[in-house]
mmCIF file of C-alpha atoms in Angstrom:
data_model
loop_
_atom_site.group_PDB
_atom_site.id
_atom_site.type_symbol
_atom_site.label_atom_id
_atom_site.label_comp_id
_atom_site.label_asym_id
_atom_site.label_seq_id
_atom_site.Cartn_x
_atom_site.Cartn_y
_atom_site.Cartn_z
ATOM 1 C CA VAL A 27 0.000 0.000 0.000
ATOM 2 C CA ILE A 28 2.780 2.398 0.946
ATOM 3 C CA LYS A 29 4.785 1.601 -2.167
ATOM 4 C CA LYS A 30 1.761 2.011 -4.435
ATOM 5 C CA ALA A 31 0.756 5.343 -2.855
ATOM 6 C CA ARG A 32 4.326 6.619 -3.037
ATOM 7 C CA GLU A 33 4.628 5.681 -6.717
ATOM 8 C CA GLU A 34 1.307 7.358 -7.531
ATOM 9 C CA ALA A 35 2.366 10.533 -5.686
ATOM 10 C CA ARG A 36 5.684 10.651 -7.526
ATOM 11 C CA ALA A 37 3.956 10.063 -10.835
ATOM 12 C CA GLY A 38 1.652 12.980 -10.007
ATOM 13 C CA GLY A 39 4.695 15.223 -9.476
ATOM 14 C CA LEU A 40 4.053 15.900 -5.787
ATOM 15 C CA SER A 41 6.759 17.298 -3.502
ATOM 16 C CA GLY A 42 8.313 15.228 -0.716
ATOM 17 C CA GLU A 43 5.950 16.577 1.944
ATOM 18 C CA GLU A 44 2.876 16.138 -0.249
ATOM 19 C CA GLU A 45 4.062 12.622 -1.064
ATOM 20 C CA ARG A 46 4.232 11.767 2.665
ATOM 21 C CA LYS A 47 0.748 13.160 3.216
ATOM 22 C CA ALA A 48 -0.609 11.115 0.326
ATOM 23 C CA VAL A 49 1.022 7.970 1.731
ATOM 24 C CA GLN A 50 -0.440 8.675 5.204
ATOM 25 C CA GLU A 51 -3.924 9.178 3.746
ATOM 26 C CA ALA A 52 -3.612 5.943 1.793
ATOM 27 C CA LEU A 53 -2.533 4.111 4.973
ATOM 28 C CA LYS A 54 -5.473 5.531 6.936
ATOM 29 C CA ALA A 55 -7.882 4.480 4.186
ATOM 30 C CA PHE A 56 -6.331 1.015 4.094
ATOM 31 C CA GLU A 57 -6.433 0.627 7.896
ATOM 32 C CA GLY A 58 -10.023 1.874 7.949
ATOM 33 C CA ALA A 59 -10.994 -0.821 5.462
ATOM 34 C CA ALA A 60 -9.081 -3.527 7.377
ATOM 35 C CA THR A 61 -10.283 -2.540 10.881
ATOM 36 C CA PRO A 62 -13.834 -4.004 10.673
ATOM 37 C CA ALA A 63 -12.386 -7.421 9.818
ATOM 38 C CA ALA A 64 -10.001 -7.435 12.787
ATOM 39 C CA PRO A 65 -12.542 -7.437 15.682
ATOM 40 C CA ALA A 66 -14.470 -10.411 14.279
ATOM 41 C CA PRO A 67 -11.774 -13.007 15.128
ATOM 42 C CA ALA A 68 -11.328 -11.610 18.655
ATOM 43 C CA PRO A 69 -14.663 -12.960 20.033
ATOM 44 C CA ALA A 70 -13.974 -16.260 18.310
ATOM 45 C CA ALA A 71 -10.618 -16.421 20.087
ATOM 46 C CA ALA A 72 -12.265 -15.692 23.442
ATOM 47 C CA LYS A 73 -14.681 -18.597 23.140
ATOM 48 C CA PRO A 74 -12.024 -21.361 23.144
ATOM 49 C CA ALA A 75 -10.506 -19.803 26.257
ATOM 50 C CA GLU A 76 -13.909 -19.928 27.971
ATOM 51 C CA ASP A 77 -14.411 -23.519 26.840
ATOM 52 C CA ARG A 78 -10.984 -24.435 28.125
ATOM 53 C CA ALA A 79 -11.665 -22.820 31.498
ATOM 54 C CA ALA A 80 -14.963 -24.708 31.757
ATOM 55 C CA LYS A 81 -13.240 -27.994 30.921
ATOM 56 C CA ILE A 82 -10.573 -27.348 33.546
ATOM 57 C CA ALA A 83 -13.201 -26.535 36.177
ATOM 58 C CA LEU A 84 -15.112 -29.730 35.337
ATOM 59 C CA ALA A 85 -11.924 -31.805 35.526
ATOM 60 C CA GLN A 86 -11.155 -30.312 38.938
ATOM 61 C CA LYS A 87 -14.683 -31.155 40.144
ATOM 62 C CA LYS A 88 -14.297 -34.719 38.907
ATOM 63 C CA ALA A 89 -10.889 -35.114 40.542
ATOM 64 C CA GLU A 90 -12.256 -33.858 43.845
ATOM 65 C CA ALA A 91 -15.241 -36.227 43.619
ATOM 66 C CA ILE A 92 -12.977 -39.195 42.803
ATOM 67 C CA LYS A 93 -10.652 -38.445 45.714
ATOM 68 C CA LYS A 94 -13.538 -38.032 48.133
ATOM 69 C CA ALA A 95 -15.270 -41.225 46.944
ATOM 70 C CA ARG A 96 -12.039 -43.255 47.211
ATOM 71 C CA ASP A 97 -11.280 -41.944 50.683
ATOM 72 C CA GLU A 98 -14.803 -42.739 51.883
ATOM 73 C CA ALA A 99 -14.734 -46.213 50.338
ATOM 74 C CA ARG A 100 -11.370 -46.996 51.896
ATOM 75 C CA ALA A 101 -12.526 -45.656 55.285
ATOM 76 C CA GLN A 102 -15.486 -48.047 55.099
ATOM 77 C CA GLY A 103 -13.186 -50.923 54.168
ATOM 78 C CA LEU A 104 -14.865 -51.617 50.817
ATOM 79 C CA SER A 105 -13.358 -54.005 48.301
ATOM 80 C CA PRO A 106 -11.546 -52.592 45.253
ATOM 81 C CA GLU A 107 -14.576 -53.461 43.106
ATOM 82 C CA ASP A 108 -16.941 -51.635 45.462
ATOM 83 C CA GLU A 109 -14.498 -48.732 45.567
ATOM 84 C CA ARG A 110 -14.640 -48.495 41.750
ATOM 85 C CA LYS A 111 -18.443 -48.560 41.865
ATOM 86 C CA SER A 112 -18.404 -45.789 44.458
ATOM 87 C CA VAL A 113 -16.132 -43.683 42.249
ATOM 88 C CA GLN A 114 -18.342 -44.283 39.209
ATOM 89 C CA GLU A 115 -21.398 -43.221 41.205
ATOM 90 C CA ALA A 116 -19.616 -40.041 42.322
ATOM 91 C CA LEU A 117 -18.656 -39.241 38.724
ATOM 92 C CA ARG A 118 -22.242 -39.832 37.613
ATOM 93 C CA ARG A 119 -23.466 -37.368 40.264
ATOM 94 C CA VAL A 120 -20.934 -34.755 39.114
ATOM 95 C CA ALA A 121 -22.043 -35.213 35.497
ATOM 96 C CA GLU A 122 -25.703 -34.835 36.482
ATOM 97 C CA GLU A 123 -24.908 -31.778 38.563
ATOM 98 C CA ASP A 124 -22.915 -30.219 35.746
ATOM 99 C CA GLY A 125 -25.518 -31.024 33.083
ATOM 100 C CA GLY A 126 -28.557 -30.219 35.219
ATOM 101 C CA GLY A 127 -27.217 -27.216 37.102
#
């Protein structure tokens, strides 16, 4: 854009200062045309960050539920199979809570 504006100004026989002004006007016009396209990707970029934060929060909830369920099962002296069932039940409750709430 700068090169094209500069060449057009020189072809028009403008002085150095007028040439700079013409280049600046061309840049402003170009930036004005490009500016509306720039904000559109910004909201799209924000959405993956929100999704990622939600996924992290859900993973933390699940990890907490698993730890709590395992500790409770071990405190009750449950078998490894019953411990797994307890963990699965806790994960199911977290999924229902997340989906329903």
